[in-house]
Coordinates of C-alpha atoms in Angstrom, one line a residue:
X728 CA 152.0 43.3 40.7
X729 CA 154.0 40.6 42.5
X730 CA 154.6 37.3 41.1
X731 CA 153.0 35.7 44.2
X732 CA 150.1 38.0 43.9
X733 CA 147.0 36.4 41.9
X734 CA 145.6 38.1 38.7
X735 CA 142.4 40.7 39.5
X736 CA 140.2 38.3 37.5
X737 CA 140.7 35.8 40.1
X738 CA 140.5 37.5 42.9
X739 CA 138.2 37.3 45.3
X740 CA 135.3 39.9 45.3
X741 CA 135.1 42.1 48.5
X742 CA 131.2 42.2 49.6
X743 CA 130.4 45.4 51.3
X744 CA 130.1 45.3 55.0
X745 CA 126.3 44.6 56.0
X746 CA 124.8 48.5 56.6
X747 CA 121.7 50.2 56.7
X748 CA 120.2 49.6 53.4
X749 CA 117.4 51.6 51.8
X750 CA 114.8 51.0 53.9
X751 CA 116.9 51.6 57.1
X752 CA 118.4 54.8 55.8
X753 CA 114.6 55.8 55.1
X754 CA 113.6 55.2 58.1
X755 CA 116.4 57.2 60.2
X756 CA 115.4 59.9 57.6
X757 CA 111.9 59.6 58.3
X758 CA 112.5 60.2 62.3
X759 CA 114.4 63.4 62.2
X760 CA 112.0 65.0 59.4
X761 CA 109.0 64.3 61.8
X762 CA 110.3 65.6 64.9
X763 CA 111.3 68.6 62.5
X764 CA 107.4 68.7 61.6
X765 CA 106.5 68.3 65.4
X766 CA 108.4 71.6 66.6
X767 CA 107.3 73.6 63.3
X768 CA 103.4 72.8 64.2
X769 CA 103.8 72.7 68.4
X770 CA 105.6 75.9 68.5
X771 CA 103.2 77.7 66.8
X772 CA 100.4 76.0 68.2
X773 CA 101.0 77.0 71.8
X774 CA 101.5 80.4 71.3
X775 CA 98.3 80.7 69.7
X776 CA 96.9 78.8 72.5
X777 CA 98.4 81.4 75.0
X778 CA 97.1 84.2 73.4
X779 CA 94.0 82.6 73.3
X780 CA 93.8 81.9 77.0
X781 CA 94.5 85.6 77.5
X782 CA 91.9 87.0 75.0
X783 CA 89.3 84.3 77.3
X784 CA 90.3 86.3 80.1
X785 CA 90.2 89.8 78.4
X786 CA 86.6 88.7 77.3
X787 CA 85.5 87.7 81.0
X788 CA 87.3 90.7 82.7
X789 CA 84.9 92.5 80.2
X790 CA 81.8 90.6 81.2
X791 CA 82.8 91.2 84.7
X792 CA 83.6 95.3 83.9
X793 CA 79.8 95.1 82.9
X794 CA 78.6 94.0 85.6
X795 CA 80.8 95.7 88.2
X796 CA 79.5 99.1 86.2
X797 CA 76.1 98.5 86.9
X798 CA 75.9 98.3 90.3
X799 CA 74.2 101.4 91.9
X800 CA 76.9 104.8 92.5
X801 CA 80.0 101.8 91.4
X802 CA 79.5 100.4 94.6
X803 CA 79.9 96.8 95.0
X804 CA 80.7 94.6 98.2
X805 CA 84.2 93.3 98.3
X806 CA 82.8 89.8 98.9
X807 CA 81.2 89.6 96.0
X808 CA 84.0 91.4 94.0
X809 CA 86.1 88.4 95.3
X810 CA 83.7 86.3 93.5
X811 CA 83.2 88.0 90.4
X812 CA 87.4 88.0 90.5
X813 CA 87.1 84.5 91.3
X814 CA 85.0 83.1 88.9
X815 CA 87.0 84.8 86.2
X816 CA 90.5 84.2 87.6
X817 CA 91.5 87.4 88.2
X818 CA 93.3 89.6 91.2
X819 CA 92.2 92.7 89.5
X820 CA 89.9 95.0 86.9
X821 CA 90.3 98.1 85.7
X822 CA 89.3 100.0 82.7
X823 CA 89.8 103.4 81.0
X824 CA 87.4 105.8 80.0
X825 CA 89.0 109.3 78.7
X826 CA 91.6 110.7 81.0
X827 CA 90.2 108.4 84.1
X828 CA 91.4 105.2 84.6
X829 CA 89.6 103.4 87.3
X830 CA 89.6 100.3 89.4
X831 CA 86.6 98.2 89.4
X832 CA 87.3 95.5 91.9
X833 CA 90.8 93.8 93.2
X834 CA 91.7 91.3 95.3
X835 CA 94.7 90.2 96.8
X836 CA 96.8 92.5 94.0
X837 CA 100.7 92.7 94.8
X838 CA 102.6 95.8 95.1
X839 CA 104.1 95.1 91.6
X840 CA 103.3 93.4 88.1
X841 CA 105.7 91.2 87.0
X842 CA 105.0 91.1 83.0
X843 CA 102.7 93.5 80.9
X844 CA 100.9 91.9 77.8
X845 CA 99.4 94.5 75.6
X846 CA 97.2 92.2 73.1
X847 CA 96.4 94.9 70.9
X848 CA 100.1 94.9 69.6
X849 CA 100.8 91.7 69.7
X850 CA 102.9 90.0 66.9
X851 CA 103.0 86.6 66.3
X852 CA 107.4 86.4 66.8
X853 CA 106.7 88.5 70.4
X854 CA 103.6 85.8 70.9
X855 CA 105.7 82.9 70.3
X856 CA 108.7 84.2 72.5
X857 CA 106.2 85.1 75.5
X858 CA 105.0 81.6 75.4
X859 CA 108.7 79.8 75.3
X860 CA 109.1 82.5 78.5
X861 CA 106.0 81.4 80.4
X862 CA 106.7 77.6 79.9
X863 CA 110.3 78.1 81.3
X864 CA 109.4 80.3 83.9
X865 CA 109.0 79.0 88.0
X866 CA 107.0 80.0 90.1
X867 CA 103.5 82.4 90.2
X868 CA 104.2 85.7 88.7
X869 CA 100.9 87.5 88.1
X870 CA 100.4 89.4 84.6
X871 CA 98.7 92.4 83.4
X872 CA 96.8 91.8 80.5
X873 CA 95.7 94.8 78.4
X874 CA 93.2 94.6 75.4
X875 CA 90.6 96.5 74.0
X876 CA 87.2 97.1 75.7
X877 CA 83.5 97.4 74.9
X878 CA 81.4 100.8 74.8
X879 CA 83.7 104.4 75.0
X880 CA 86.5 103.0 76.9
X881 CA 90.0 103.2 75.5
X882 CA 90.9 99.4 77.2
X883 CA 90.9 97.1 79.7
X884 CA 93.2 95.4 82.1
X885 CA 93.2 92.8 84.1
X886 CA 95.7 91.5 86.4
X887 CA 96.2 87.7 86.4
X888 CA 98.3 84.7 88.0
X889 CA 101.0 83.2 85.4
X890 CA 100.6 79.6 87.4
X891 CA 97.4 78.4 86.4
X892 CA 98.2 79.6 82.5
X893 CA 101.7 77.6 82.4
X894 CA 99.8 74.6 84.3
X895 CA 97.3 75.0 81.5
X896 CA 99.9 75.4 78.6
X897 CA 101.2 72.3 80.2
X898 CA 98.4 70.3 79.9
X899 CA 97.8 71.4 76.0
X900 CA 101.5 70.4 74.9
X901 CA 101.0 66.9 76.8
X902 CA 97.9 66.3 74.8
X903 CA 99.1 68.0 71.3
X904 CA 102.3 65.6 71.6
X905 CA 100.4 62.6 72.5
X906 CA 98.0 63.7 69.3
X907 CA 100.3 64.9 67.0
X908 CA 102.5 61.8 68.1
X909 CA 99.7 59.1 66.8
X910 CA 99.5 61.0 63.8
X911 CA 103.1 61.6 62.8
X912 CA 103.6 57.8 63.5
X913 CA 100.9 57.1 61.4
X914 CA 101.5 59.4 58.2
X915 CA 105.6 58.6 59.0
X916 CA 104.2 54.5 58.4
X917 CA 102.2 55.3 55.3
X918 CA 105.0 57.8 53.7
X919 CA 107.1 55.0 54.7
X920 CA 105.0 51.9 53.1
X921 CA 104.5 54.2 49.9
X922 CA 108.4 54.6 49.4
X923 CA 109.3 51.2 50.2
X924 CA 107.2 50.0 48.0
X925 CA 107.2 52.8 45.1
X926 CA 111.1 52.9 45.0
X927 CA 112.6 50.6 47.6
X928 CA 111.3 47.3 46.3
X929 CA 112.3 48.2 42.6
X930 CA 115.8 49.1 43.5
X931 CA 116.4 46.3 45.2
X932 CA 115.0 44.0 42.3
X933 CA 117.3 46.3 40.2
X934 CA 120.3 45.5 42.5
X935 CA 119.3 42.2 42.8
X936 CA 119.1 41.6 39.1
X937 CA 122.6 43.9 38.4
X938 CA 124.3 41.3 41.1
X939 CA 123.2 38.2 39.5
X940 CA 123.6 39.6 35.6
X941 CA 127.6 40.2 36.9
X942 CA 127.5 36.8 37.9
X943 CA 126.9 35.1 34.6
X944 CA 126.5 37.6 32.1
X945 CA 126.3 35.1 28.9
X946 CA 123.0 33.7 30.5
X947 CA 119.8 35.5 28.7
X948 CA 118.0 34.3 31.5
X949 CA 119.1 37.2 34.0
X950 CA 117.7 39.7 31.7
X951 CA 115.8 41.9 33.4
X952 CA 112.1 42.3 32.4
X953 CA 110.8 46.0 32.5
X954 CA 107.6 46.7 34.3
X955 CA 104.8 49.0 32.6
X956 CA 106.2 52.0 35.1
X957 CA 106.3 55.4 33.0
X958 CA 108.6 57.1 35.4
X959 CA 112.4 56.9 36.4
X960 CA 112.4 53.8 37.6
X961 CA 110.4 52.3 34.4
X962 CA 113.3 54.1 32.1
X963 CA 116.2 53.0 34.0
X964 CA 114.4 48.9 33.5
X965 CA 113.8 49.5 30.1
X966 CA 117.0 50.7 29.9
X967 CA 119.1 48.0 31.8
X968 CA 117.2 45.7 29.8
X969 CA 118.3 46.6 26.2
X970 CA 121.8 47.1 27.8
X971 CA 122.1 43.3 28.7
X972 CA 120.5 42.6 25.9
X973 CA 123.2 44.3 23.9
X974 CA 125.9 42.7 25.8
X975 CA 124.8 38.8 26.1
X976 CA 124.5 39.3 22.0
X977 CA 127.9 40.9 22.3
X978 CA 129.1 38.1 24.7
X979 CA 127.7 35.5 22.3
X980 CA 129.6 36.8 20.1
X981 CA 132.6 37.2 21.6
X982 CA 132.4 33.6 22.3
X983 CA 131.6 32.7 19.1
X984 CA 134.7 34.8 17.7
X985 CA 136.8 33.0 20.4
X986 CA 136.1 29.5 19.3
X987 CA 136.2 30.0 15.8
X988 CA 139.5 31.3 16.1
X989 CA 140.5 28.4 17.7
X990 CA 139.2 26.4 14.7
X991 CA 140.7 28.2 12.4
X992 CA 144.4 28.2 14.3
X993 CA 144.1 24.3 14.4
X994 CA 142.6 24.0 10.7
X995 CA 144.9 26.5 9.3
X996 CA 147.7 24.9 10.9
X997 CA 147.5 21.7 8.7
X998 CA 146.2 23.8 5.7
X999 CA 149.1 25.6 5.4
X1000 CA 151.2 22.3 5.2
X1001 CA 148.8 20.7 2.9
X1002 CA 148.8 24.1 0.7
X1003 CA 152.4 24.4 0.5
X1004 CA 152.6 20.5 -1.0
X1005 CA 150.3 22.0 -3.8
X1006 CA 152.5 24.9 -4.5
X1007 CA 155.3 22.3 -4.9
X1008 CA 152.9 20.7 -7.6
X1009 CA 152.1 23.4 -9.3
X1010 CA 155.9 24.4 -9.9
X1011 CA 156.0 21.1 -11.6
X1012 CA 152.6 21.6 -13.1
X1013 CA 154.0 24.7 -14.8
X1014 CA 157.2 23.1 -16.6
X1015 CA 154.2 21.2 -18.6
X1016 CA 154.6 22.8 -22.1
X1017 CA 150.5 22.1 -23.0
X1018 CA 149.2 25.9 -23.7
X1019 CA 146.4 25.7 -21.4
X1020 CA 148.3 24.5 -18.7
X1021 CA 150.6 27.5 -19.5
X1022 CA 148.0 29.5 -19.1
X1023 CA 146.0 28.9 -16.2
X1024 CA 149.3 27.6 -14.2
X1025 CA 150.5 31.2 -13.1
X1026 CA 146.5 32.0 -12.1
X1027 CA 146.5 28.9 -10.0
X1028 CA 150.2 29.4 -8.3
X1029 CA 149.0 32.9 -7.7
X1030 CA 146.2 31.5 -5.7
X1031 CA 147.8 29.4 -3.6
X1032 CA 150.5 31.9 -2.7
X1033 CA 147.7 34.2 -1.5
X1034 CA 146.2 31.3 0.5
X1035 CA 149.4 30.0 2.3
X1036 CA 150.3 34.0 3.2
X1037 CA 147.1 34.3 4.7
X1038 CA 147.2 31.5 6.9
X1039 CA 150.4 32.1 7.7
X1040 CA 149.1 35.5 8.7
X1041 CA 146.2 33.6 10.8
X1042 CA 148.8 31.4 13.0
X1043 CA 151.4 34.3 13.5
X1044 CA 148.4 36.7 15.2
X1045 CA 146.3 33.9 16.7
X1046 CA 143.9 35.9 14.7
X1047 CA 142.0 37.0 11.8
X1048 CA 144.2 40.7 12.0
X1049 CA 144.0 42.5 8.5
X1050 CA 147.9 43.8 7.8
X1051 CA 148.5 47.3 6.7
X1052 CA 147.6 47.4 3.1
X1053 CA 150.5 48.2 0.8
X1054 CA 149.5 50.4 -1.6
X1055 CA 149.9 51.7 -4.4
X1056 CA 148.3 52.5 -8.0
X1057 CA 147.1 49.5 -9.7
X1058 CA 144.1 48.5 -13.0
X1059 CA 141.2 47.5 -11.3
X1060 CA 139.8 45.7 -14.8
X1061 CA 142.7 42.9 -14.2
X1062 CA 141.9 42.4 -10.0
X1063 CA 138.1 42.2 -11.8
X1064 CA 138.3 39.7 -14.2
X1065 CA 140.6 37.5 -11.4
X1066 CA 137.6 38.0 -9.4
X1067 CA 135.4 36.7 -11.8
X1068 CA 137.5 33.6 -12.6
X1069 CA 137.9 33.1 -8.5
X1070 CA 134.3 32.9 -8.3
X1071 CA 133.7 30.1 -10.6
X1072 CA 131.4 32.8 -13.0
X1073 CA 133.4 32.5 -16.3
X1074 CA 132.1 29.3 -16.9
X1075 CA 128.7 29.9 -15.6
X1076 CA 125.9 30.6 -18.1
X1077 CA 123.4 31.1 -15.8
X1078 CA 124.3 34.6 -14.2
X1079 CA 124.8 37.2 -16.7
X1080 CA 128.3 39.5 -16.0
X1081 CA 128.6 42.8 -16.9
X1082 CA 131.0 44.8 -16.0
X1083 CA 131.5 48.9 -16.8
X1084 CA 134.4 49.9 -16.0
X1085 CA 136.1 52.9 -17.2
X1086 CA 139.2 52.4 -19.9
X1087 CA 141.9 52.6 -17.7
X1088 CA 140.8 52.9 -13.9
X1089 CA 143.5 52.8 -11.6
X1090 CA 142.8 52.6 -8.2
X1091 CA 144.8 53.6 -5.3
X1092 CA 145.1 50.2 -3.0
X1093 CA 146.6 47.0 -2.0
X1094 CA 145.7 44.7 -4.7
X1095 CA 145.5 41.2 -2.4
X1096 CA 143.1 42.9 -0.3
X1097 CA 140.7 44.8 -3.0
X1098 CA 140.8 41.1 -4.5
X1099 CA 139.5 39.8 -1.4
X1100 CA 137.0 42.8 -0.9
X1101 CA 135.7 42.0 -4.5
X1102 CA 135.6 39.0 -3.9
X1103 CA 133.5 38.3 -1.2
X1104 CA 131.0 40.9 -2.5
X1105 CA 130.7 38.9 -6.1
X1106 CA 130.4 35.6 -4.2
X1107 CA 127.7 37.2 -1.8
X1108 CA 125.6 38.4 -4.8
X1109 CA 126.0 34.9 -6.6
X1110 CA 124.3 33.6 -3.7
X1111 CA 122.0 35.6 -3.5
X1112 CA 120.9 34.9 -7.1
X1113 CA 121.0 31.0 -6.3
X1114 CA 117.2 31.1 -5.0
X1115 CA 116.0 32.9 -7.9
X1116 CA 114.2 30.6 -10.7
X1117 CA 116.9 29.8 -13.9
X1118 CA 114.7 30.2 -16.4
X1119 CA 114.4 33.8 -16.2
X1120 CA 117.9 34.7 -17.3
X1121 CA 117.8 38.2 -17.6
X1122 CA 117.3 38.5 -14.1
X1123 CA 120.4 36.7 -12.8
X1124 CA 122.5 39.6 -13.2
X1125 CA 126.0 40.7 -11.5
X1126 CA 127.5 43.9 -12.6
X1127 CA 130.2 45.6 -11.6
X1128 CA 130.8 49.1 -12.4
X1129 CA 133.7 51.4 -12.1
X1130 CA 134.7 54.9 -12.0
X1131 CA 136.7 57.7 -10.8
X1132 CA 135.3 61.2 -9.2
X1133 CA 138.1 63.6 -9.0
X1134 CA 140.6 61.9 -6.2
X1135 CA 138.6 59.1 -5.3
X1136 CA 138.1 55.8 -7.5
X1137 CA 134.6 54.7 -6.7
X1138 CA 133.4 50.5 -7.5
X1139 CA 129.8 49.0 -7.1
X1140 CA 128.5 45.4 -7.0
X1141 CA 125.3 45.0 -7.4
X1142 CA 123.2 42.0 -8.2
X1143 CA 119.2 41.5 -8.9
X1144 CA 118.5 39.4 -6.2
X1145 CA 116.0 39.5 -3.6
X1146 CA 118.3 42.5 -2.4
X1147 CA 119.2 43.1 1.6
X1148 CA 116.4 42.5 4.5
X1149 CA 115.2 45.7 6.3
X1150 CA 115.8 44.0 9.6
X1151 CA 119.9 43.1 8.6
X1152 CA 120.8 46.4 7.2
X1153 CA 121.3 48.0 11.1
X1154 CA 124.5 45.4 11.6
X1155 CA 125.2 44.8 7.9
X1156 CA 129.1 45.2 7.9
X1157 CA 129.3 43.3 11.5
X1158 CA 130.3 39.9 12.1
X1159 CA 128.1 37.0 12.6
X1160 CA 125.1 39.8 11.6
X1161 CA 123.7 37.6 8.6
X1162 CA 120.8 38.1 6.4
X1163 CA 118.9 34.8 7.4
X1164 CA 121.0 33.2 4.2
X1165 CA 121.2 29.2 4.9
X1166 CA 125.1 28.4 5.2
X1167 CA 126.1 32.2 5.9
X1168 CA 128.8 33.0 8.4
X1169 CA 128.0 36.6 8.5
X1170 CA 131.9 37.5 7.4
X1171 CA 131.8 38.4 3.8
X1172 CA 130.6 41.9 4.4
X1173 CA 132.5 42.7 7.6
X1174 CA 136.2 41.5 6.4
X1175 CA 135.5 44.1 3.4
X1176 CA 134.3 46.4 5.6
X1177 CA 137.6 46.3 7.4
X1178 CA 139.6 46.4 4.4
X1179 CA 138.3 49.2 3.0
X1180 CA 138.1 51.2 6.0
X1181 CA 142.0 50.6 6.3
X1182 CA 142.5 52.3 3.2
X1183 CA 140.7 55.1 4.3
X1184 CA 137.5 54.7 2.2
X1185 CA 133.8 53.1 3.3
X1186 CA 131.3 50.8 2.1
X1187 CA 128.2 51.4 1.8
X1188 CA 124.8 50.0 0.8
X1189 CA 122.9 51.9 -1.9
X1190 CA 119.3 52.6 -1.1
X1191 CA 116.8 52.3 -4.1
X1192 CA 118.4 49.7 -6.6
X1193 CA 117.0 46.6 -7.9
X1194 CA 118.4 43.6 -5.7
X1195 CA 121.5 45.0 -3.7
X1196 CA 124.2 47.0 -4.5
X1197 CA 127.3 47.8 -2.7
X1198 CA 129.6 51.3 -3.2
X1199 CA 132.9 51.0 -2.8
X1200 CA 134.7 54.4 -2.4
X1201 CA 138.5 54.7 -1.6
X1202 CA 140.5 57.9 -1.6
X1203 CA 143.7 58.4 -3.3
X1204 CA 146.6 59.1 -0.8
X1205 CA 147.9 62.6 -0.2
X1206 CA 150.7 63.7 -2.1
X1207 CA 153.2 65.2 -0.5
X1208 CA 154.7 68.0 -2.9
X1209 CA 157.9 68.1 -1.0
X1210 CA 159.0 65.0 -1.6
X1211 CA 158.0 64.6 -5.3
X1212 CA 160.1 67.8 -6.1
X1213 CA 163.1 66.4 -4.4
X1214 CA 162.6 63.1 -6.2
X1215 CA 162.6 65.2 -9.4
X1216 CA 165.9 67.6 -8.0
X1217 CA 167.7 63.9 -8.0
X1218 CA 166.6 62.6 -11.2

């Protein structure tokens, strides 16, 4: 990227060009699917209506056979054979009977057919092709027709003109359009109405929404609110919705992390100067030679080293960003009874301490940081028990237990306070996510989250126990055999 050229956050957005949208794209879809269903139902229709035309003529050719039969020795006067033939619109009968095929009356007949029809082996493909052939045809070929006749005769033909059936065929398509026409406009109108407004209309209130969510995504406001649909289009609101729930709480908190990191830059810049004037008194607190300033002066320099390396750590990262934990094999009793003195619980009578830890128990961890783990895990507990009544001693309890299960030095915290809400326990190790304690800033439980994570361990919250309790589990490290044997070959 060019120096000239402006960062992709402050670009301009490119809208797309203005195009068909849903609706328009429906509609062009709709067009082509009902000419489709036009052909598939005319086609079909119009050979049927041929060979129905042709049957019609069969049937009066057979009427006409009847009569023509009747007449005394088969003798009939040619003018009124011409209007029998007339009447049925016909140049020509004739029928078989046996071996004799005879002529019962003609009229103007040509020297030569131009198409045989035999409807007693008709298909419907050779039915629909006929009729595609007739309709493209000029002119007035005549037609024999051949179908099946009444009585002992084998069949019946009849000789026709192919004019006044392709006029008629005409005539049906005209109408069948202008029919089917009305109709296809009117279901195309109503498929059309039902999917504008079944699917159109909600995506564009979910484009709509998604446009001005991107807008200002901070705002709760351009949440989208679901509709009671129990298909597709319900799930994917429902769906949206909890996701912009999920990120305006995210946002907020983003925010919220961004501005207190801010505060704590600026306050932690004139801390640090304010903390390293009282390490300079406490180097001359701890010349005094009175034994109890002897003996709380090293606890109390300690303290202040831990605080002034910590918020130098703050201003060098801009950030609360947890360093690497040096480790190594340390007592836990001594990191628990600083603990205890760091939380201002020595001296208070009120909340009973106990604390179980095994003879011995080393742990595998950077001690500044299981200090500060402990730490805010004790002070969490003694605030919990601050709302419980002081006259009932035995139940302000805090007790810390301590063991080891083969490679892995397990620590819990637990307290007999009102214990964690059901409602909190889903985001219990994430920022900001308190319990609905008064004065909380929801980031005791996720900086020891961190820390113990970094040293490969968890934290979790045991289920069933009086008030809460906290398990702390943390691994020891691998050891690599290699390197111990070669530490041993140079010893």
């Amino acid at each position: 990227m060019s120096e000239d050229e402006p960062p992709l956050s402050e670009r301009p957005r490119e809208r797309p060009s203005r195009r068909l949208g849903l609706s328009g794209k429906l509609l062009l879809l709709t067009i082509p699917l009902v000419i489709l269903a036009e052909i598939l139902i005319y086609v079909p229709a119009i050979a049927n209506f041929r060979m129905n035309r042709l049957n019609d003529r069969l049937a009066a050719a057979n009427t006409a056979a009847l009569v023509l039969d009747a007449a005394p020795s088969g003798m009939v006067p040619d003018s009124l054979a011409r209007q029998i033939l007339n009447s049925i619109g016909a140049r020509a009968v004739a029928i078989k009977m046996g071996q004799q095929r005879r002529l019962l009356a003609s009229a103007n007949l040509p020297s030569a057919v131009d198409h045989d029809v035999d409807m007693r082996t008709m298909t419907a493909w050779s039915a629909i092709v006929d009729s595609i052939e007739t309709m493209l045809e000029t002119g007035n070929q005549t037609i024999r027709v051949i179908g099946p006749a009444p009585g002992g005769a084998q069949f019946i033909e009849t000789v026709i003109d192919e004019a006044p059936l392709r006029a008629a065929m005409y005539r049906f398509s005209r109408n069948l359009f202008w029919l089917s026409l009305v109709i296809s406009v009117l279901t195309a109108a109503l498929v059309y109405l039902a999917l504008h407004y079944l699917f159109v209309r909600p995506m564009r209130r979910l484009t709509a929404n998604l446009v001005g969510f991107h807008q200002n995504p901070e705002s709760s406001a351009r949440i989208i609110v679901p509709s009671q649909r129990s298909d597709e289009i319900g799930v994917a609101e429902r769906e949206l919705s909890d996701m912009q729930r999920d990120l305006v709480s995210m946002l907020h908190q983003k925010s919220r992390l961004a501005a207190l990191g801010l505060a704590v830059s600026k306050i932690n810049h004139d801390l640090r100067n304010l903390l390293a004037s009282s390490q300079l008194l406490s180097d001359q607190l701890a010349s005094v030679p009175d034994p109890r300033v002897q003996r709380f002066a090293p606890k109390l320099m300690r303290s202040l080293e831990r605080a002034i390396a910590f918020c130098q750590s703050t201003l060098s990262y801009g950030r609360a960003q947890e360093a690497a934990p040096d480790r190594r094999m340390i007592l836990v009793e001594p990191v628990v009874i600083e603990v205890r003195e760091s939380a201002g619980l020595a001296s208070d009578v009120s909340i009973t301490w106990i604390s179980a830890i095994e003879r011995g128990l080393t742990i595998d961890a950077d001690p500044d940081q299981l200090f500060r783990v402990l730490l805010n895990l004790v002070r969490n507990a003694a605030q919990a028990l601050e709302g419980r009544p002081r006259s009932d001693a035995a139940t302000q309890q805090i007790r810390i237990t301590g063991r080891r299960e083969g490679t892995v030095a397990i620590i819990e915290v637990s307290d007999t306070g009102p214990g964690v809400p059901v409602n909190a326990r889903d985001h219990l190790f994430e920022a900001f996510q308190t319990s609905g304690r008064t004065g909380g800033s929801g980031l005791g439980l996720a900086i020891a989250a961190e820390l113990v994570r970094a040293h490969g361990g968890e934290i979790n919250l045991v289920e069933g126990t009086i008030g809460a309790t906290f398990r702390i589990a943390i691994p020891d490290r691998p050891v690599e055999l290699l390197s111990i044997r070669n530490a041993r070959a140079r010893a």
